[in-house]
Amino acid sequence: MYKTPSFRTSLLFVCIITFYFTNCASVETPNRLRKEIDLQGHRGARGLKPENTWPAFEEAIKHKMVTLELDTVLTKDKRVVIHHDSDTNPVICQNADGSEIKKTSLYDLTLAELQSYDCGTKKNSNFPKQIPVPGTKLLSLEEFFEKAALAEKKSKEIYEFNIETKFPDDGSAPDSLVKEHTEKLIQIIEKYKVTERSTIQSFDLRTLNYAKAKNSKIKTSALFVPTYFQGFLMTIGFGNGYRDTILSVAKEKQADIISPYFLYVTPKFVNEAHNKGLFVIPWTVNTEKEMKRLVSCGVDGIISDYPDLLDSVVRKKP
């Protein structure tokens, strides 16, 4: 007589399936489209220094990241500022006198007003290794490129840039804002003559359309995040339909890169992306185990909050 499997047996079955589908070393590794894995410091080096500030980008440079990854928002006076959210973040920024700031839309603040904040004193409690840098100010994109040029001259290295456009999370950004932000971003990229080594990425895929229309030489990257349910299914070895969907969408948007949350990545996913001519650069990868798994999957790059760990794991340093 057939017996219903015990809970322990069922759990073991799920674990076996999970290992089979997520352990890339169990199958043949797809060929990488990049000769060298693109190591990207997320928000500079969020795990080590205050995010999206020059000290964080310096930290990424120190650990020999190939690409500096950053976020941008358009201000009230139509300047491109490096900041993750379209609202101010009282968790990581404060007034110069140490008093609390209020959560305010960046669309209602000028660059000068934003640069009056201290975004280096407060330590992000989610990152215990993060070292505060008191008095650190937010950067305009122009200031960032000027500092990057000086760093390149000093180090005799050439960096790549992965620049994200950020909009309100509720999807309320009108087409006019997405277009204006993207076009101003490209104007600055062109001004500093870094077109060939810049990527524009976004979860708002309208950005990709406007970027290609403005300058077809600009690389674009389609960002994707799963729902909790989708993430759960992918964690236990299912969800290939979700993977197929984002691959189709990225190709339809003429993206050069697909940049999904790391749970999407399997050898099959990477192989299918490569067959479509898409580079695969997952985010945000902060453990040695996951970094090794993704390398074995044949990804073209990895985005991490911890450039020190990423450098050590991928370049196999002790």
Tab-separated table of C-alpha atoms in Angstrom:
chain	number	residue	atom	x	y	z
A	1	MET	CA	0.000	0.000	0.000
A	2	TYR	CA	1.270	3.483	-0.839
A	3	LYS	CA	2.210	5.511	2.206
A	4	THR	CA	2.205	9.309	2.385
A	5	PRO	CA	5.828	10.473	2.699
A	6	SER	CA	6.850	11.642	6.139
A	7	PHE	CA	7.651	15.302	6.735
A	8	ARG	CA	11.354	14.429	6.992
A	9	THR	CA	11.257	12.590	3.656
A	10	SER	CA	9.415	15.471	2.004
A	11	LEU	CA	11.921	17.955	3.376
A	12	LEU	CA	14.808	15.842	2.110
A	13	PHE	CA	13.181	15.710	-1.334
A	14	VAL	CA	12.845	19.515	-1.388
A	15	CYS	CA	16.480	19.902	-0.337
A	16	ILE	CA	17.646	17.541	-3.092
A	17	ILE	CA	15.616	19.444	-5.694
A	18	THR	CA	16.915	22.757	-4.372
A	19	PHE	CA	20.519	21.568	-4.562
A	20	TYR	CA	20.058	20.175	-8.067
A	21	PHE	CA	18.533	23.323	-9.485
A	22	THR	CA	20.664	25.885	-7.658
A	23	ASN	CA	24.064	24.216	-7.564
A	24	CYS	CA	25.567	25.365	-10.842
A	25	ALA	CA	28.592	23.118	-10.492
A	26	SER	CA	26.310	20.116	-11.098
A	27	VAL	CA	26.009	20.977	-14.796
A	28	GLU	CA	28.233	22.269	-17.538
A	29	THR	CA	29.110	25.948	-17.060
A	30	PRO	CA	27.933	28.221	-19.892
A	31	ASN	CA	30.624	30.202	-21.662
A	32	ARG	CA	30.995	33.726	-20.331
A	33	LEU	CA	30.433	36.625	-22.741
A	34	ARG	CA	33.032	38.691	-20.875
A	35	LYS	CA	36.649	37.597	-20.727
A	36	GLU	CA	36.969	39.025	-17.216
A	37	ILE	CA	34.157	38.860	-14.653
A	38	ASP	CA	32.743	42.338	-14.066
A	39	LEU	CA	33.140	42.949	-10.332
A	40	GLN	CA	30.804	45.744	-9.243
A	41	GLY	CA	30.778	47.607	-5.942
A	42	HIS	CA	27.111	48.144	-5.041
A	43	ARG	CA	26.422	51.792	-4.178
A	44	GLY	CA	30.202	52.019	-4.132
A	45	ALA	CA	30.793	49.700	-1.196
A	46	ARG	CA	27.691	49.898	0.979
A	47	GLY	CA	28.879	47.187	3.335
A	48	LEU	CA	32.090	49.055	4.147
A	49	LYS	CA	31.471	52.818	3.828
A	50	PRO	CA	28.392	55.113	3.632
A	51	GLU	CA	26.489	54.205	0.487
A	52	ASN	CA	26.628	56.243	-2.704
A	53	THR	CA	29.297	58.583	-1.303
A	54	TRP	CA	32.821	59.169	-2.527
A	55	PRO	CA	34.365	57.257	0.430
A	56	ALA	CA	32.330	54.218	-0.679
A	57	PHE	CA	33.517	54.571	-4.272
A	58	GLU	CA	37.102	54.943	-3.048
A	59	GLU	CA	36.645	51.702	-1.124
A	60	ALA	CA	35.439	49.947	-4.283
A	61	ILE	CA	38.479	51.277	-6.145
A	62	LYS	CA	40.760	50.100	-3.322
A	63	HIS	CA	39.458	46.556	-3.791
A	64	LYS	CA	39.915	46.732	-7.557
A	65	MET	CA	36.305	46.673	-8.635
A	66	VAL	CA	35.912	46.775	-12.411
A	67	THR	CA	32.721	48.853	-12.200
A	68	LEU	CA	31.379	51.472	-9.801
A	69	GLU	CA	27.625	50.996	-9.363
A	70	LEU	CA	25.512	53.969	-8.266
A	71	ASP	CA	21.968	55.343	-8.105
A	72	THR	CA	20.690	58.672	-9.369
A	73	VAL	CA	17.667	60.894	-8.795
A	74	LEU	CA	16.663	64.174	-10.440
A	75	THR	CA	16.396	67.123	-8.026
A	76	LYS	CA	14.008	70.083	-7.932
A	77	ASP	CA	16.539	72.178	-9.868
A	78	LYS	CA	16.996	69.400	-12.443
A	79	ARG	CA	20.399	68.217	-11.242
A	80	VAL	CA	21.367	64.546	-11.203
A	81	VAL	CA	22.290	63.619	-7.631
A	82	ILE	CA	23.724	60.298	-6.473
A	83	HIS	CA	21.157	58.907	-4.044
A	84	HIS	CA	19.270	55.624	-3.841
A	85	ASP	CA	15.740	56.727	-2.998
A	86	SER	CA	13.510	59.400	-4.481
A	87	ASP	CA	12.920	60.507	-0.876
A	88	THR	CA	15.536	61.575	1.659
A	89	ASN	CA	16.584	58.800	4.024
A	90	PRO	CA	16.710	59.779	7.741
A	91	VAL	CA	18.316	56.398	8.506
A	92	ILE	CA	21.587	57.338	6.807
A	93	CYS	CA	21.553	61.158	6.559
A	94	GLN	CA	21.161	63.958	9.104
A	95	ASN	CA	21.455	67.721	9.232
A	96	ALA	CA	24.943	69.175	9.570
A	97	ASP	CA	24.238	70.016	13.230
A	98	GLY	CA	23.322	66.418	13.958
A	99	SER	CA	19.565	66.915	14.094
A	100	GLU	CA	17.185	64.575	12.293
A	101	ILE	CA	16.027	65.232	8.747
A	102	LYS	CA	12.478	64.620	7.633
A	103	LYS	CA	11.592	62.233	4.841
A	104	THR	CA	11.110	64.538	1.874
A	105	SER	CA	10.808	64.004	-1.863
A	106	LEU	CA	14.020	64.839	-3.696
A	107	TYR	CA	11.842	66.423	-6.374
A	108	ASP	CA	11.070	69.145	-3.809
A	109	LEU	CA	14.718	69.794	-2.864
A	110	THR	CA	17.575	71.456	-4.708
A	111	LEU	CA	21.040	69.958	-5.017
A	112	ALA	CA	22.378	72.613	-2.626
A	113	GLU	CA	19.763	71.696	-0.029
A	114	LEU	CA	20.624	68.013	-0.323
A	115	GLN	CA	24.328	68.733	-0.069
A	116	SER	CA	23.761	70.531	3.240
A	117	TYR	CA	23.120	67.110	4.807
A	118	ASP	CA	25.711	64.937	6.548
A	119	CYS	CA	25.344	61.482	4.968
A	120	GLY	CA	28.424	59.904	6.485
A	121	THR	CA	28.086	60.069	10.268
A	122	LYS	CA	25.189	57.652	10.711
A	123	LYS	CA	26.095	53.981	10.477
A	124	ASN	CA	23.663	51.716	8.643
A	125	SER	CA	22.867	49.052	11.246
A	126	ASN	CA	22.274	46.476	8.499
A	127	PHE	CA	25.989	46.548	7.707
A	128	PRO	CA	28.091	45.924	10.843
A	129	LYS	CA	31.378	46.315	8.934
A	130	GLN	CA	30.414	49.759	7.643
A	131	ILE	CA	32.737	52.529	8.863
A	132	PRO	CA	31.164	56.006	9.203
A	133	VAL	CA	32.835	58.991	7.550
A	134	PRO	CA	31.431	62.041	9.400
A	135	GLY	CA	30.611	65.101	7.339
A	136	THR	CA	30.350	63.267	4.024
A	137	LYS	CA	28.165	65.068	1.475
A	138	LEU	CA	26.065	63.760	-1.392
A	139	LEU	CA	27.543	64.066	-4.886
A	140	SER	CA	26.166	65.372	-8.133
A	141	LEU	CA	26.917	63.078	-11.065
A	142	GLU	CA	29.308	65.720	-12.453
A	143	GLU	CA	31.265	65.777	-9.185
A	144	PHE	CA	31.409	61.997	-9.229
A	145	PHE	CA	32.914	61.864	-12.719
A	146	GLU	CA	35.449	64.565	-11.818
A	147	LYS	CA	36.573	62.610	-8.769
A	148	ALA	CA	36.642	59.375	-10.764
A	149	ALA	CA	38.862	60.999	-13.404
A	150	LEU	CA	41.320	62.126	-10.710
A	151	ALA	CA	41.299	58.621	-9.195
A	152	GLU	CA	41.999	57.090	-12.611
A	153	LYS	CA	44.901	59.459	-13.161
A	154	LYS	CA	46.345	58.528	-9.781
A	155	SER	CA	45.842	54.767	-10.093
A	156	LYS	CA	46.458	54.546	-13.843
A	157	GLU	CA	43.329	52.399	-14.028
A	158	ILE	CA	40.180	52.861	-16.107
A	159	TYR	CA	36.822	52.244	-14.431
A	160	GLU	CA	33.419	51.367	-15.775
A	161	PHE	CA	30.191	52.892	-14.484
A	162	ASN	CA	26.798	51.286	-13.872
A	163	ILE	CA	24.306	54.085	-13.262
A	164	GLU	CA	20.754	53.426	-12.145
A	165	THR	CA	17.785	55.739	-12.586
A	166	LYS	CA	15.574	55.814	-9.501
A	167	PHE	CA	11.913	56.815	-9.323
A	168	PRO	CA	9.119	56.537	-6.713
A	169	ASP	CA	8.498	52.895	-5.779
A	170	ASP	CA	4.777	53.204	-6.423
A	171	GLY	CA	5.356	53.491	-10.174
A	172	SER	CA	3.898	56.999	-10.303
A	173	ALA	CA	6.740	58.548	-12.327
A	174	PRO	CA	5.309	60.091	-15.511
A	175	ASP	CA	6.935	59.421	-18.869
A	176	SER	CA	8.139	63.018	-18.980
A	177	LEU	CA	10.176	62.538	-15.770
A	178	VAL	CA	11.701	59.247	-16.910
A	179	LYS	CA	12.647	60.785	-20.250
A	180	GLU	CA	14.082	63.963	-18.717
A	181	HIS	CA	16.107	62.076	-16.112
A	182	THR	CA	17.517	59.632	-18.663
A	183	GLU	CA	18.412	62.319	-21.184
A	184	LYS	CA	20.131	64.515	-18.567
A	185	LEU	CA	22.059	61.472	-17.407
A	186	ILE	CA	23.267	60.803	-20.940
A	187	GLN	CA	24.207	64.452	-21.468
A	188	ILE	CA	26.527	64.240	-18.470
A	189	ILE	CA	27.955	60.883	-19.597
A	190	GLU	CA	28.700	62.383	-23.006
A	191	LYS	CA	30.199	65.530	-21.461
A	192	TYR	CA	32.727	63.463	-19.516
A	193	LYS	CA	33.435	61.219	-22.520
A	194	VAL	CA	32.629	57.944	-20.759
A	195	THR	CA	29.921	56.708	-23.141
A	196	GLU	CA	31.777	53.536	-24.098
A	197	ARG	CA	32.248	52.445	-20.494
A	198	SER	CA	28.909	53.431	-19.019
A	199	THR	CA	25.763	51.381	-18.494
A	200	ILE	CA	22.358	52.788	-17.627
A	201	GLN	CA	20.241	50.377	-15.605
A	202	SER	CA	16.740	50.561	-14.189
A	203	PHE	CA	13.762	48.639	-12.850
A	204	ASP	CA	11.678	51.183	-14.774
A	205	LEU	CA	12.310	49.786	-18.229
A	206	ARG	CA	11.100	52.963	-19.921
A	207	THR	CA	14.573	54.242	-19.083
A	208	LEU	CA	16.082	51.710	-21.485
A	209	ASN	CA	13.894	52.904	-24.363
A	210	TYR	CA	14.797	56.556	-23.816
A	211	ALA	CA	18.500	55.751	-23.376
A	212	LYS	CA	18.747	53.854	-26.669
A	213	ALA	CA	16.808	56.584	-28.473
A	214	LYS	CA	19.141	59.277	-27.131
A	215	ASN	CA	22.429	57.436	-27.680
A	216	SER	CA	22.454	53.917	-29.111
A	217	LYS	CA	26.064	53.416	-27.959
A	218	ILE	CA	25.009	53.502	-24.308
A	219	LYS	CA	24.763	50.025	-22.809
A	220	THR	CA	21.514	49.344	-20.967
A	221	SER	CA	20.683	46.884	-18.231
A	222	ALA	CA	17.234	45.576	-17.273
A	223	LEU	CA	16.801	45.076	-13.526
A	224	PHE	CA	14.374	42.529	-12.084
A	225	VAL	CA	13.265	41.561	-8.594
A	226	PRO	CA	10.928	38.655	-7.749
A	227	THR	CA	7.923	38.805	-5.473
A	228	TYR	CA	8.293	36.882	-2.208
A	229	PHE	CA	6.276	34.008	-3.667
A	230	GLN	CA	8.336	33.903	-6.844
A	231	GLY	CA	11.506	34.008	-4.769
A	232	PHE	CA	10.289	31.090	-2.662
A	233	LEU	CA	9.528	28.995	-5.733
A	234	MET	CA	12.935	29.713	-7.208
A	235	THR	CA	14.600	28.890	-3.888
A	236	ILE	CA	13.081	25.389	-3.952
A	237	GLY	CA	13.979	24.789	-7.590
A	238	PHE	CA	10.943	25.988	-9.505
A	239	GLY	CA	9.909	29.219	-11.210
A	240	ASN	CA	11.405	28.732	-14.674
A	241	GLY	CA	8.410	30.525	-16.138
A	242	TYR	CA	9.447	33.672	-14.267
A	243	ARG	CA	12.949	33.332	-15.654
A	244	ASP	CA	11.660	32.938	-19.205
A	245	THR	CA	9.470	35.997	-18.796
A	246	ILE	CA	12.236	38.370	-17.700
A	247	LEU	CA	14.541	37.105	-20.443
A	248	SER	CA	11.871	37.841	-23.039
A	249	VAL	CA	11.176	41.290	-21.589
A	250	ALA	CA	14.877	42.215	-21.463
A	251	LYS	CA	15.336	41.166	-25.076
A	252	GLU	CA	12.211	43.036	-26.150
A	253	LYS	CA	13.615	46.198	-24.519
A	254	GLN	CA	16.866	45.724	-26.468
A	255	ALA	CA	18.844	45.546	-23.243
A	256	ASP	CA	22.502	44.623	-23.441
A	257	ILE	CA	22.497	43.201	-19.923
A	258	ILE	CA	19.979	41.397	-17.759
A	259	SER	CA	20.559	42.122	-14.083
A	260	PRO	CA	18.252	40.019	-11.900
A	261	TYR	CA	18.150	39.294	-8.205
A	262	PHE	CA	20.558	36.383	-7.774
A	263	LEU	CA	17.830	33.788	-7.097
A	264	TYR	CA	16.891	33.885	-10.779
A	265	VAL	CA	20.301	32.611	-11.835
A	266	THR	CA	20.776	28.992	-12.895
A	267	PRO	CA	23.046	27.532	-15.594
A	268	LYS	CA	20.030	27.215	-17.894
A	269	PHE	CA	19.077	30.848	-17.303
A	270	VAL	CA	22.616	32.039	-18.068
A	271	ASN	CA	22.848	29.880	-21.172
A	272	GLU	CA	19.515	31.147	-22.520
A	273	ALA	CA	20.491	34.748	-21.777
A	274	HIS	CA	23.778	34.296	-23.616
A	275	ASN	CA	21.953	32.737	-26.564
A	276	LYS	CA	19.898	35.930	-26.730
A	277	GLY	CA	23.070	38.025	-26.626
A	278	LEU	CA	22.422	39.216	-23.057
A	279	PHE	CA	25.146	39.560	-20.432
A	280	VAL	CA	24.103	38.321	-16.965
A	281	ILE	CA	25.066	40.438	-13.931
A	282	PRO	CA	23.042	39.534	-10.788
A	283	TRP	CA	22.602	41.620	-7.628
A	284	THR	CA	23.148	41.972	-4.616
A	285	VAL	CA	25.461	39.115	-3.683
A	286	ASN	CA	27.008	39.257	-0.220
A	287	THR	CA	28.075	35.728	0.736
A	288	GLU	CA	31.070	33.699	-0.359
A	289	LYS	CA	28.892	30.650	-1.034
A	290	GLU	CA	26.579	32.531	-3.383
A	291	MET	CA	29.462	34.260	-5.150
A	292	LYS	CA	31.093	30.900	-5.867
A	293	ARG	CA	27.795	29.448	-7.071
A	294	LEU	CA	27.242	32.306	-9.484
A	295	VAL	CA	30.788	32.125	-10.820
A	296	SER	CA	30.216	28.433	-11.502
A	297	CYS	CA	26.994	29.371	-13.323
A	298	GLY	CA	29.016	31.404	-15.820
A	299	VAL	CA	27.667	34.869	-14.967
A	300	ASP	CA	29.392	37.821	-16.604
A	301	GLY	CA	29.528	39.925	-13.461
A	302	ILE	CA	28.445	40.185	-9.826
A	303	ILE	CA	27.199	43.199	-7.856
A	304	SER	CA	28.054	43.180	-4.145
A	305	ASP	CA	27.963	45.429	-1.082
A	306	TYR	CA	31.313	43.914	-0.088
A	307	PRO	CA	34.015	44.572	-2.712
A	308	ASP	CA	36.647	43.139	-0.365
A	309	LEU	CA	34.885	39.766	-0.226
A	310	LEU	CA	34.043	39.799	-3.930
A	311	ASP	CA	37.657	40.494	-4.845
A	312	SER	CA	38.898	37.754	-2.540
A	313	VAL	CA	36.440	35.100	-3.743
A	314	VAL	CA	36.480	35.726	-7.484
A	315	ARG	CA	40.182	36.443	-7.757
A	316	LYS	CA	40.862	33.642	-5.235
A	317	LYS	CA	42.966	35.683	-2.853
A	318	PRO	CA	43.686	34.311	0.626
